[in-house]
Short mmCIF file of C-alpha atoms and ligand atoms in Angstrom, two decimals:
data_model
loop_
_atom_site.label_atom_id
_atom_site.label_comp_id
_atom_site.label_asym_id
_atom_site.label_seq_id
_atom_site.Cartn_x
_atom_site.Cartn_y
_atom_site.Cartn_z
CA MET A 1 44.36 -19.47 223.54
CA GLU A 2 42.53 -16.73 225.07
CA LEU A 3 44.02 -13.54 222.98
CA CYS A 4 43.31 -10.02 223.43
CA ALA A 5 45.06 -6.67 222.55
CA VAL A 6 46.44 -3.24 223.33
CA VAL A 7 47.06 -0.49 220.85
CA MET A 8 48.66 2.08 221.70
CA ALA A 9 47.42 5.31 219.98
CA ALA A 10 47.61 8.67 223.00
CA GLY A 11 50.76 10.22 221.75
CA GLU A 12 50.63 13.93 220.19
CA GLY A 13 52.77 12.87 217.55
CA LYS A 14 54.85 16.31 218.16
CA ARG A 15 57.03 15.35 215.19
CA MET A 16 53.88 15.53 213.30
CA HIS A 17 53.46 18.86 213.24
CA SER A 18 49.68 18.08 212.93
CA ASN A 19 46.71 19.48 214.77
CA HIS A 20 45.53 16.27 214.50
CA SER A 21 46.16 12.68 215.97
CA LYS A 22 48.72 10.81 214.49
CA VAL A 23 47.13 7.65 213.87
CA VAL A 24 44.07 8.92 211.80
CA GLN A 25 46.28 10.68 209.57
CA LEU A 26 46.06 8.88 206.03
CA ALA A 27 48.26 6.17 204.36
CA ALA A 28 46.87 5.08 201.43
CA GLY A 29 43.43 6.75 201.81
CA LYS A 30 43.07 4.60 204.77
CA PRO A 31 43.46 6.02 208.78
CA LEU A 32 46.92 4.52 210.47
CA ILE A 33 44.93 3.13 213.22
CA ARG A 34 42.69 1.57 210.84
CA TRP A 35 45.24 -0.76 209.22
CA VAL A 36 46.53 -2.15 212.36
CA ALA A 37 42.78 -2.30 213.00
CA GLU A 38 42.38 -4.74 210.32
CA ALA A 39 45.84 -6.49 210.71
CA LEU A 40 44.77 -7.45 214.46
CA SER A 41 41.05 -8.49 213.35
CA GLY A 42 43.12 -10.63 210.93
CA VAL A 43 44.48 -13.22 213.91
CA GLY A 44 41.05 -13.02 215.44
CA ALA A 45 42.06 -10.43 217.75
CA THR A 46 39.26 -9.36 218.08
CA GLU A 47 39.14 -8.07 221.46
CA GLN A 48 40.74 -4.80 220.60
CA VAL A 49 41.22 -1.82 223.86
CA TYR A 50 42.71 1.40 222.30
CA ILE A 51 44.41 3.63 224.91
CA VAL A 52 43.28 7.20 223.84
CA GLY A 53 44.16 10.41 224.91
CA HIS A 54 45.85 13.46 222.88
CA ARG A 55 42.20 14.27 220.24
CA GLN A 56 40.57 11.07 221.71
CA GLU A 57 37.22 12.24 219.72
CA GLU A 58 39.33 11.74 216.34
CA VAL A 59 40.79 8.12 216.94
CA ARG A 60 36.86 7.14 218.69
CA GLU A 61 35.41 7.89 215.34
CA VAL A 62 37.98 6.04 213.77
CA LEU A 63 37.44 3.38 215.15
CA GLY A 64 33.59 3.43 216.02
CA GLU A 65 31.97 1.43 218.71
CA ASP A 66 33.24 -2.41 218.36
CA VAL A 67 36.27 -1.87 219.99
CA ALA A 68 36.92 -0.61 223.20
CA PHE A 69 38.84 2.70 224.40
CA VAL A 70 40.93 3.52 228.00
CA PHE A 71 41.87 7.41 228.23
CA GLN A 72 45.39 7.79 229.08
CA GLU A 73 44.88 11.19 230.59
CA GLN A 74 48.89 12.55 229.94
CA GLN A 75 51.33 10.63 228.43
CA LEU A 76 53.58 9.96 229.87
CA GLY A 77 55.53 6.94 227.85
CA THR A 78 54.13 3.80 225.79
CA GLY A 79 54.56 1.39 229.28
CA HIS A 80 52.37 3.91 230.97
CA ALA A 81 50.02 3.85 228.01
CA VAL A 82 49.77 0.12 228.55
CA MET A 83 49.29 0.14 232.14
CA GLN A 84 45.70 1.89 232.09
CA ALA A 85 44.34 -1.42 230.35
CA ALA A 86 45.14 -2.46 233.31
CA PRO A 87 42.10 -3.34 234.05
CA PHE A 88 41.47 -4.98 231.20
CA LEU A 89 43.62 -7.38 231.27
CA GLU A 90 43.31 -8.81 234.95
CA GLY A 91 42.36 -12.21 235.34
CA ARG A 92 43.41 -12.79 231.73
CA ASN A 93 45.32 -15.32 230.89
CA GLY A 94 46.94 -16.75 227.20
CA CYS A 95 48.08 -14.24 225.17
CA THR A 96 48.16 -10.09 224.72
CA ILE A 97 49.58 -8.65 222.06
CA VAL A 98 50.73 -5.02 222.46
CA LEU A 99 51.01 -2.99 219.85
CA PRO A 100 51.55 0.91 218.13
CA GLY A 101 49.26 2.88 216.17
CA ASP A 102 51.49 4.53 214.15
CA ALA A 103 52.40 1.29 211.95
CA PRO A 104 50.28 0.29 209.39
CA LEU A 105 52.35 -2.49 207.48
CA ILE A 106 52.62 -4.95 209.63
CA THR A 107 50.47 -7.73 208.27
CA SER A 108 47.97 -10.53 210.11
CA ASP A 109 50.84 -13.38 208.46
CA THR A 110 53.44 -12.24 210.48
CA ILE A 111 51.11 -11.20 213.96
CA ALA A 112 50.28 -14.79 213.65
CA LYS A 113 53.61 -15.78 212.70
CA ALA A 114 54.90 -13.60 215.73
CA LEU A 115 51.98 -15.37 217.79
CA GLU A 116 52.86 -19.21 216.61
CA MET A 117 56.19 -19.25 217.49
CA PHE A 118 54.47 -17.31 221.16
CA GLU A 119 53.06 -20.34 221.34
CA GLN A 120 54.91 -23.52 220.61
CA GLY A 121 58.24 -22.07 222.54
CA ASP A 122 57.43 -21.29 225.89
CA TYR A 123 58.12 -17.48 225.94
CA GLY A 124 57.07 -15.08 228.37
CA ALA A 125 57.31 -12.47 225.63
CA VAL A 126 57.91 -12.58 222.24
CA ILE A 127 58.93 -9.20 219.92
CA ILE A 128 58.31 -8.52 216.45
CA THR A 129 61.72 -7.11 214.87
CA GLY A 130 63.42 -5.87 212.09
CA LEU A 131 66.69 -5.75 210.55
CA ALA A 132 66.78 -1.89 209.67
CA PRO A 133 68.99 0.23 206.96
CA ASP A 134 68.64 2.71 208.53
CA PRO A 135 68.02 2.02 213.02
CA LYS A 136 67.75 6.22 213.60
CA GLY A 137 65.00 6.95 216.25
CA TYR A 138 64.22 3.18 216.85
CA GLY A 139 64.57 1.02 219.86
CA ARG A 140 67.57 -1.83 219.27
CA VAL A 141 66.56 -5.12 220.28
CA ILE A 142 70.36 -5.98 222.51
CA ARG A 143 71.14 -10.22 222.87
CA ASN A 144 74.25 -11.55 224.36
CA ALA A 145 76.63 -13.37 223.04
CA GLU A 146 74.39 -16.77 222.71
CA GLY A 147 72.32 -14.90 220.22
CA ASN A 148 69.43 -14.43 222.74
CA VAL A 149 68.01 -10.61 223.62
CA VAL A 150 68.55 -9.45 226.44
CA LYS A 151 66.84 -5.74 226.70
CA ILE A 152 65.47 -3.18 224.13
CA VAL A 153 67.40 0.06 224.15
CA GLU A 154 65.98 2.99 222.83
CA HIS A 155 67.56 5.13 220.76
CA ARG A 156 68.51 8.00 222.69
CA ASP A 157 69.57 5.96 225.12
CA CYS A 158 71.76 3.62 223.58
CA THR A 159 75.63 3.61 223.48
CA GLU A 160 77.97 4.20 220.99
CA GLU A 161 78.17 0.18 220.43
CA GLU A 162 74.31 -0.18 221.00
CA LEU A 163 74.44 2.84 217.61
CA LYS A 164 75.79 -0.05 215.79
CA VAL A 165 72.70 -1.84 216.11
CA ASN A 166 70.60 -2.26 213.13
CA GLU A 167 68.31 -5.09 214.54
CA ILE A 168 64.70 -2.83 215.45
CA ASN A 169 62.20 -3.28 217.85
CA SER A 170 58.23 -3.24 216.05
CA SER A 171 56.97 -1.84 218.98
CA ILE A 172 54.86 -4.91 218.49
CA TYR A 173 54.90 -7.74 220.86
CA CYS A 174 53.25 -10.88 222.40
CA PHE A 175 53.34 -11.18 226.13
CA LYS A 176 51.58 -13.76 228.56
CA THR A 177 49.18 -11.15 230.18
CA PRO A 178 49.51 -11.87 233.95
CA LEU A 179 53.08 -11.52 232.81
CA LEU A 180 53.08 -7.59 231.09
CA LEU A 181 50.79 -6.28 234.69
CA SER A 182 53.27 -7.61 236.77
CA ALA A 183 56.53 -6.47 234.50
CA LEU A 184 54.48 -2.76 233.89
CA GLY A 185 54.19 -3.24 238.19
CA ARG A 186 57.77 -2.05 238.09
CA ILE A 187 58.94 0.44 234.94
CA ASP A 188 60.09 3.23 235.99
CA ALA A 189 60.64 6.37 233.87
CA LYS A 190 65.27 6.55 234.46
CA ASN A 191 66.12 7.38 230.97
CA ALA A 192 66.49 10.55 228.51
CA GLN A 193 62.64 11.11 228.12
CA LYS A 194 61.68 11.38 231.25
CA GLU A 195 59.13 8.39 230.19
CA TYR A 196 58.21 5.31 231.01
CA TYR A 197 59.14 2.63 228.84
CA LEU A 198 57.61 -0.35 227.43
CA THR A 199 60.72 -1.79 226.22
CA ASP A 200 62.05 -2.05 230.07
CA THR A 201 59.61 -4.97 230.60
CA ILE A 202 61.94 -6.93 228.89
CA GLU A 203 64.06 -6.65 231.17
CA ILE A 204 61.90 -7.43 233.92
CA LEU A 205 61.04 -10.80 232.16
CA ILE A 206 64.40 -11.84 231.42
CA ARG A 207 65.45 -11.10 234.98
CA ASP A 208 63.26 -12.63 236.21
CA GLY A 209 63.41 -15.88 234.48
CA HIS A 210 61.49 -15.99 231.64
CA LYS A 211 62.06 -16.35 228.00
CA VAL A 212 61.95 -13.69 225.46
CA GLY A 213 62.12 -14.04 221.88
CA ALA A 214 62.64 -12.25 218.85
CA TYR A 215 60.57 -13.01 215.37
CA ILE A 216 62.48 -11.53 212.47
CA ALA A 217 60.16 -10.24 209.79
CA ASP A 218 60.38 -8.04 206.71
CA PHE A 219 61.36 -4.43 208.20
CA ASP A 220 59.34 -2.64 205.77
CA GLU A 221 56.38 -4.37 207.74
CA THR A 222 57.55 -2.99 210.99
CA ARG A 223 58.55 0.78 209.91
CA GLY A 224 56.27 2.81 212.66
CA VAL A 225 55.24 6.19 211.55
CA ASN A 226 56.58 9.66 213.17
CA ASP A 227 56.66 12.84 210.57
CA ARG A 228 55.12 13.21 207.23
CA ILE A 229 58.33 11.85 205.60
CA GLN A 230 57.19 8.62 207.14
CA LEU A 231 53.61 9.06 206.33
CA GLN A 232 54.02 9.77 202.83
CA GLU A 233 56.72 5.91 202.19
CA VAL A 234 54.31 3.62 204.24
CA GLY A 235 51.97 5.25 202.11
CA LYS A 236 53.11 4.28 199.33
CA MET A 237 54.28 0.93 199.92
CA LEU A 238 50.62 0.32 201.49
CA ASN A 239 49.83 1.27 197.95
CA ARG A 240 52.27 -0.38 196.49
CA ARG A 241 50.94 -4.02 198.13
CA THR A 242 47.34 -2.99 196.83
CA CYS A 243 48.40 -2.23 193.63
CA LEU A 244 50.12 -5.95 192.80
CA LYS A 245 47.14 -7.49 195.04
CA LEU A 246 45.08 -6.42 191.93
CA MET A 247 48.18 -7.00 189.04
CA GLN A 248 48.28 -10.85 190.42
CA GLN A 249 44.34 -10.84 189.97
CA GLY A 250 44.35 -9.59 185.79
CA VAL A 251 44.60 -6.19 186.57
CA GLN A 252 46.73 -4.47 184.77
CA ILE A 253 48.50 -0.93 186.17
CA VAL A 254 50.74 0.96 184.03
CA ASP A 255 52.60 3.26 187.08
CA THR A 256 52.27 1.94 190.61
CA GLU A 257 53.98 4.94 191.57
CA THR A 258 51.47 7.00 190.36
CA THR A 259 48.34 5.28 190.49
CA TRP A 260 46.22 5.44 193.61
CA ILE A 261 43.69 3.02 195.52
CA ALA A 262 42.72 1.83 198.34
CA ASP A 263 42.17 -2.04 199.28
CA THR A 264 38.33 -1.00 199.40
CA VAL A 265 38.21 -1.05 196.22
CA ARG A 266 37.18 -3.27 193.54
CA ILE A 267 38.02 -3.60 190.40
CA GLY A 268 38.10 -7.38 187.04
CA MET A 269 39.82 -9.02 184.80
CA ASP A 270 41.58 -7.11 181.58
CA THR A 271 40.82 -3.84 183.30
CA LEU A 272 43.90 -0.89 182.32
CA ILE A 273 44.73 1.27 185.17
CA LEU A 274 46.81 4.67 183.50
CA PRO A 275 48.88 6.36 185.67
CA GLY A 276 47.16 9.34 187.40
CA SER A 277 44.70 7.41 188.49
CA ILE A 278 42.74 7.79 191.80
CA LEU A 279 40.08 5.22 192.77
CA LEU A 280 39.10 5.29 196.20
CA GLY A 281 36.49 4.57 199.05
CA ASN A 282 33.39 1.07 197.91
CA THR A 283 34.79 1.52 194.26
CA VAL A 284 33.81 -1.37 191.53
CA VAL A 285 34.95 -1.12 188.30
CA GLY A 286 34.16 -3.94 185.65
CA ASP A 287 36.69 -6.17 183.30
CA GLU A 288 37.86 -4.88 180.55
CA CYS A 289 37.24 -1.34 181.17
CA VAL A 290 39.88 1.65 180.86
CA ILE A 291 40.38 4.05 183.15
CA GLY A 292 42.75 7.06 183.12
CA GLU A 293 44.80 8.61 182.66
CA ASN A 294 44.51 11.53 185.51
CA SER A 295 40.92 10.08 186.64
CA ARG A 296 39.02 10.10 190.37
CA LEU A 297 36.49 7.68 190.94
CA GLU A 298 35.18 7.65 194.18
CA ASN A 299 32.44 5.06 195.50
CA VAL A 300 31.53 4.94 191.53
CA ILE A 301 29.96 1.56 189.85
CA VAL A 302 31.97 0.91 186.71
CA GLY A 303 30.30 -1.45 184.14
CA ASP A 304 31.86 -4.07 181.82
CA GLY A 305 34.06 -2.25 179.43
CA THR A 306 33.98 1.28 180.20
CA VAL A 307 36.36 4.23 179.42
CA ILE A 308 36.61 6.56 181.23
CA ASP A 309 39.46 9.09 180.20
CA ASN A 310 40.52 12.50 182.51
CA SER A 311 37.53 12.80 183.76
CA ILE A 312 36.04 12.98 188.08
CA ALA A 313 32.95 10.77 189.59
CA SER A 314 31.68 9.94 192.95
CA ASP A 315 28.56 8.43 194.52
CA CYS A 316 26.76 6.94 191.13
CA GLU A 317 26.36 4.29 189.45
CA VAL A 318 27.73 3.96 185.27
CA GLY A 319 26.37 1.29 182.79
CA LYS A 320 28.49 -1.37 180.55
CA ASN A 321 30.85 -0.02 177.41
CA CYS A 322 30.39 3.32 178.86
CA ARG A 323 32.61 6.77 177.13
CA ILE A 324 33.36 8.75 179.54
CA GLY A 325 35.26 12.49 179.38
CA PRO A 326 37.91 13.71 178.73
CA TYR A 327 37.14 16.58 181.30
CA SER A 328 34.13 14.67 182.88
CA HIS A 329 32.26 15.23 186.32
CA LEU A 330 29.98 12.43 186.98
CA ARG A 331 28.84 14.28 190.16
CA PRO A 332 26.74 11.95 193.27
CA ASP A 333 23.69 10.00 192.23
CA THR A 334 24.56 9.92 188.73
CA ILE A 335 22.98 7.01 186.65
CA LEU A 336 24.36 6.32 183.57
CA LYS A 337 22.98 3.13 181.45
CA ASP A 338 24.55 0.92 179.15
CA ASN A 339 26.66 2.96 176.14
CA VAL A 340 26.01 6.02 177.35
CA THR A 341 28.55 9.25 176.43
CA ILE A 342 29.79 11.97 178.33
CA GLY A 343 31.89 13.89 176.61
CA ALA A 344 34.32 16.87 177.23
CA TYR A 345 33.19 19.23 179.94
CA VAL A 346 30.09 17.61 181.19
CA GLU A 347 28.70 17.46 184.06
CA VAL A 348 25.99 14.67 185.03
CA LYS A 349 23.99 15.51 188.37
CA ASN A 350 21.24 13.43 189.96
CA ALA A 351 20.09 11.63 186.48
CA THR A 352 19.30 9.03 184.87
CA ILE A 353 20.71 8.87 181.39
CA GLY A 354 19.34 5.71 179.53
CA ASP A 355 21.30 3.61 176.80
CA TYR A 356 22.30 5.37 173.87
CA SER A 357 22.27 8.66 174.78
CA ARG A 358 24.86 10.77 174.43
CA ALA A 359 26.32 14.49 175.66
CA ARG A 360 30.01 14.82 174.28
CA HIS A 361 30.62 19.23 175.14
CA LEU A 362 29.78 21.55 177.40
CA THR A 363 26.65 20.02 178.63
CA TYR A 364 24.96 20.65 181.91
CA VAL A 365 22.34 17.62 183.08
CA GLY A 366 21.31 17.93 186.88
CA ASP A 367 17.86 16.88 187.67
CA ALA A 368 16.91 15.30 185.22
CA LYS A 369 15.06 12.17 183.63
CA VAL A 370 16.81 10.57 180.25
CA GLY A 371 15.34 8.66 178.23
CA LYS A 372 17.64 6.10 175.44
CA ASN A 373 19.25 7.65 172.63
CA VAL A 374 18.73 11.55 173.07
CA ASN A 375 21.12 13.46 171.49
CA PHE A 376 22.23 16.50 173.76
CA GLY A 377 24.27 18.99 171.71
CA CYS A 378 27.52 20.60 172.67
CA GLY A 379 25.88 23.48 174.95
CA THR A 380 22.50 22.52 176.40
CA VAL A 381 21.65 22.96 179.89
CA THR A 382 19.34 22.26 182.17
CA CYS A 383 17.84 25.14 184.01
CA ASN A 384 17.22 22.82 187.25
CA TYR A 385 17.86 26.10 189.85
CA ASP A 386 15.90 29.05 190.65
CA GLY A 387 17.54 30.28 193.32
CA MET A 388 15.15 28.30 196.05
CA ASP A 389 14.66 24.78 194.47
CA LYS A 390 15.61 22.82 192.73
CA THR A 391 13.42 21.07 189.39
CA TRP A 392 12.94 18.36 187.27
CA CYS A 393 13.37 17.74 183.71
CA VAL A 394 11.92 14.94 181.94
CA ILE A 395 13.33 14.07 178.57
CA GLY A 396 11.64 11.34 176.49
CA ASP A 397 13.31 8.70 174.42
CA ASN A 398 15.00 9.42 170.77
CA VAL A 399 14.32 13.34 171.54
CA PHE A 400 17.61 15.10 169.93
CA ILE A 401 18.73 18.47 171.81
CA GLY A 402 20.60 21.18 169.08
CA GLY A 403 23.35 23.32 170.19
CA ASN A 404 23.64 25.84 173.11
CA SER A 405 19.61 24.68 174.89
CA ASN A 406 18.71 25.84 177.64
CA LEU A 407 15.74 23.88 179.26
CA ILE A 408 14.09 25.43 182.14
CA SER A 409 13.08 22.96 184.97
CA PRO A 410 10.21 21.72 184.99
CA VAL A 411 9.83 20.92 181.92
CA THR A 412 9.51 17.60 180.12
CA LEU A 413 10.51 16.97 176.06
CA LYS A 414 8.02 14.01 174.75
CA GLU A 415 9.59 11.73 172.93
CA ASN A 416 10.82 11.40 169.34
CA SER A 417 10.59 15.64 169.96
CA TYR A 418 13.75 18.33 168.06
CA ILE A 419 14.52 20.96 170.18
CA ALA A 420 15.63 23.56 167.53
CA ALA A 421 19.24 24.88 168.48
CA GLY A 422 19.56 28.34 170.43
CA SER A 423 16.52 27.50 172.10
CA THR A 424 15.22 28.79 175.35
CA ILE A 425 12.52 25.87 176.51
CA THR A 426 10.17 26.86 179.22
CA GLU A 427 7.28 24.68 178.13
CA ASP A 428 6.35 21.20 177.65
CA VAL A 429 6.83 19.66 174.04
CA PRO A 430 4.70 17.63 172.34
CA GLU A 431 5.84 13.49 170.69
CA LEU A 432 7.21 14.28 167.34
CA GLY A 433 7.08 17.77 167.80
CA LEU A 434 10.14 20.75 166.95
CA ALA A 435 10.73 23.39 169.63
CA ILE A 436 11.97 27.15 168.28
CA ALA A 437 12.53 29.53 170.75
CA ARG A 438 15.19 31.84 169.77
CA SER A 439 14.78 35.48 167.90
CA GLN A 440 14.53 36.33 164.22
CA GLN A 441 18.00 37.45 162.83
CA VAL A 442 18.89 40.77 161.89
CA VAL A 443 21.93 41.68 159.05
CA LYS A 444 23.01 45.04 159.03
CA GLU A 445 24.48 44.93 155.30
CA ASN A 446 28.21 46.35 155.24
CA TRP A 447 27.82 47.54 158.53
CA VAL A 448 31.44 47.31 159.33
CA ALA A 449 33.47 49.58 156.35
CA LYS A 450 30.66 52.42 157.06
CA LYS A 451 31.77 51.86 160.68
CA ASN A 452 35.44 52.26 160.25
CA ARG A 453 35.41 49.15 162.99
CA SER A 454 37.93 46.91 160.75
CA ARG A 455 39.58 43.96 162.60
CA ALA A 456 41.94 43.15 159.74
CA SER A 457 45.25 45.31 160.79
CA THR A 458 44.92 44.71 164.81
CA VAL A 459 45.53 40.93 164.74
CA ILE A 460 46.08 39.31 167.60
CA GLN A 461 48.68 38.85 170.16
CA PRO A 462 49.73 35.45 172.47
CA ASP A 463 50.62 36.30 176.16
CA LYS A 464 53.58 36.75 177.33
CA LYS A 465 55.29 33.80 178.22
CA ARG A 466 55.37 31.82 180.99
CA THR A 467 58.17 32.05 182.73
CA SER A 468 58.39 30.26 186.30
CA GLY A 469 59.73 26.79 186.84
CA MET A 470 61.50 24.66 189.16
C1 UD1 B 1 58.35 3.47 220.26
C2 UD1 B 1 59.38 2.51 220.90
C3 UD1 B 1 60.83 2.28 219.96
C4 UD1 B 1 60.97 1.23 219.31
C5 UD1 B 1 59.72 2.54 217.89
C6 UD1 B 1 58.66 1.73 217.25
C7 UD1 B 1 59.28 2.88 223.30
C8 UD1 B 1 59.54 3.42 224.40
N1 UD1 B 1 60.08 2.75 222.44
O1 UD1 B 1 59.12 4.30 219.69
O2 UD1 B 1 61.19 1.45 220.41
O3 UD1 B 1 61.66 1.26 217.99
O4 UD1 B 1 58.38 2.56 219.09
O5 UD1 B 1 58.14 2.40 216.03
O6 UD1 B 1 58.23 1.98 223.31
N2 UD1 B 1 52.18 6.00 222.92
C9 UD1 B 1 50.91 6.37 223.64
N3 UD1 B 1 51.16 6.92 225.30
C10 UD1 B 1 52.17 7.17 225.18
C11 UD1 B 1 53.13 7.15 224.64
C12 UD1 B 1 52.91 7.17 223.19
O7 UD1 B 1 49.98 5.84 223.90
O8 UD1 B 1 52.19 8.07 226.54
C13 UD1 B 1 51.42 5.71 221.43
C14 UD1 B 1 51.82 6.80 220.38
O9 UD1 B 1 50.41 7.83 220.37
C15 UD1 B 1 52.20 6.25 219.33
C16 UD1 B 1 53.13 4.32 220.08
O10 UD1 B 1 52.48 4.85 221.58
O11 UD1 B 1 51.27 5.64 218.46
C17 UD1 B 1 54.41 4.77 220.25
O12 UD1 B 1 54.61 5.96 220.26
P1 UD1 B 1 55.70 7.30 220.05
O13 UD1 B 1 56.48 7.67 220.47
O14 UD1 B 1 55.47 6.32 218.35
O15 UD1 B 1 57.18 5.73 220.53
P2 UD1 B 1 58.94 5.77 219.74
O16 UD1 B 1 59.16 6.62 219.85
O17 UD1 B 1 58.73 5.42 217.75
CA1 CA B 2 56.85 5.72 216.70
#
């Protein structure tokens, strides 16, 4: 069967109160419209046309070059929107799937089932519907005494009786393409919102003697997003779906409510994800890792057995069996080899750190190439920026750097050398050498008593207790 899809995405989304297109708003880390596009691709509807209008540049950017766009200059309703695709649909046979850009929970599976019903039953159209616990705001699917669909009535146009109906229109349909075109040519805007409703095509097809069916899907899949509360709700549902899928593959997620994982992320077996963690982009985590609590990884490759505790990492690679955190920051182009320890308040940027090297506390390593088994004392800083240019620091295998050392780049610490604590290193250090670069200590005996500066009588007091709360 010839198959194409029309996605309505031109609306302003007034109820969102945003400067951006509604359909590019993120739910579980992905624009609403991309969820829809991926569900369509999943049923083989690769020919997709998007009706764009309000902030169309944002929608085009999110969808890329592989799909078609039609501009709807004025948003005169969903029927008017689909009408804009007429040049794209004319001359086609088979099925056109029409769907809104704001229903991200719909699955390929459900669309496939509706398509199957459509193909087997000689329908002019099949509507995907859902039974809503609270149908407020949705179009109602009205059936006759025999249970056949007769029309869809928008919430605002419903009678008292119709308002009681809880079967709602998801706004996702399979139409016989020529029948869709014929019905669209005959709709008007005589309704509460003075808009051309796509829903009116259903009544027209039935009047013409065609059969219209309803495929009742799980209501959650039919949920549309009109405001930020609904956006938050569908985001949670999409995230939960991703988390459950990962758990079925052997990942242990302690709390799906507070863990956010993009559906592009891959995680290995027996990895434990603790609450408050966010995994985004093309992140790939190995087996037997512990991530969290409260860690954010974006485009990070993590080797097996690594622990990332309360830390943030982006665009970087962490090897096997590393220990990261708490409170570490791994910035772009960091490569940590295996068994590396990066501890509290340590930041690494654009640096490679060799096997078994360790920076346990309060250290900055940037623009550096670090060998194996290097020890960074607490408070080591690579001074890699002179205000104009970034410079490079090279540290050989087995180097020991004492606490509070500054390594003024460009500088090389050769293999097996030592840096004395508190040094400011400006020149290369040879293999097996010790560099001490600090001033001599001076002690003034009994200075406190002579100057009458004893602090023993004034005790430090804690700050005032915080009183704000919720
Ligand atoms: C629509 C349906 C309603 C259904 C609900 C499901 C109509 C008249 N109503 O209502 O029966 O229960 O979806 O969520 O179809 N759009 C355009 N151009 C326009 C108008 C809208 O492209 O001129 C797009 C919007 O960007 C949006 C989609 O169409 O993505 C749906 O529009 P929206 O205003 O959200 O319709 P609902 O009031 O939710
Ligand atoms: Ca909607």
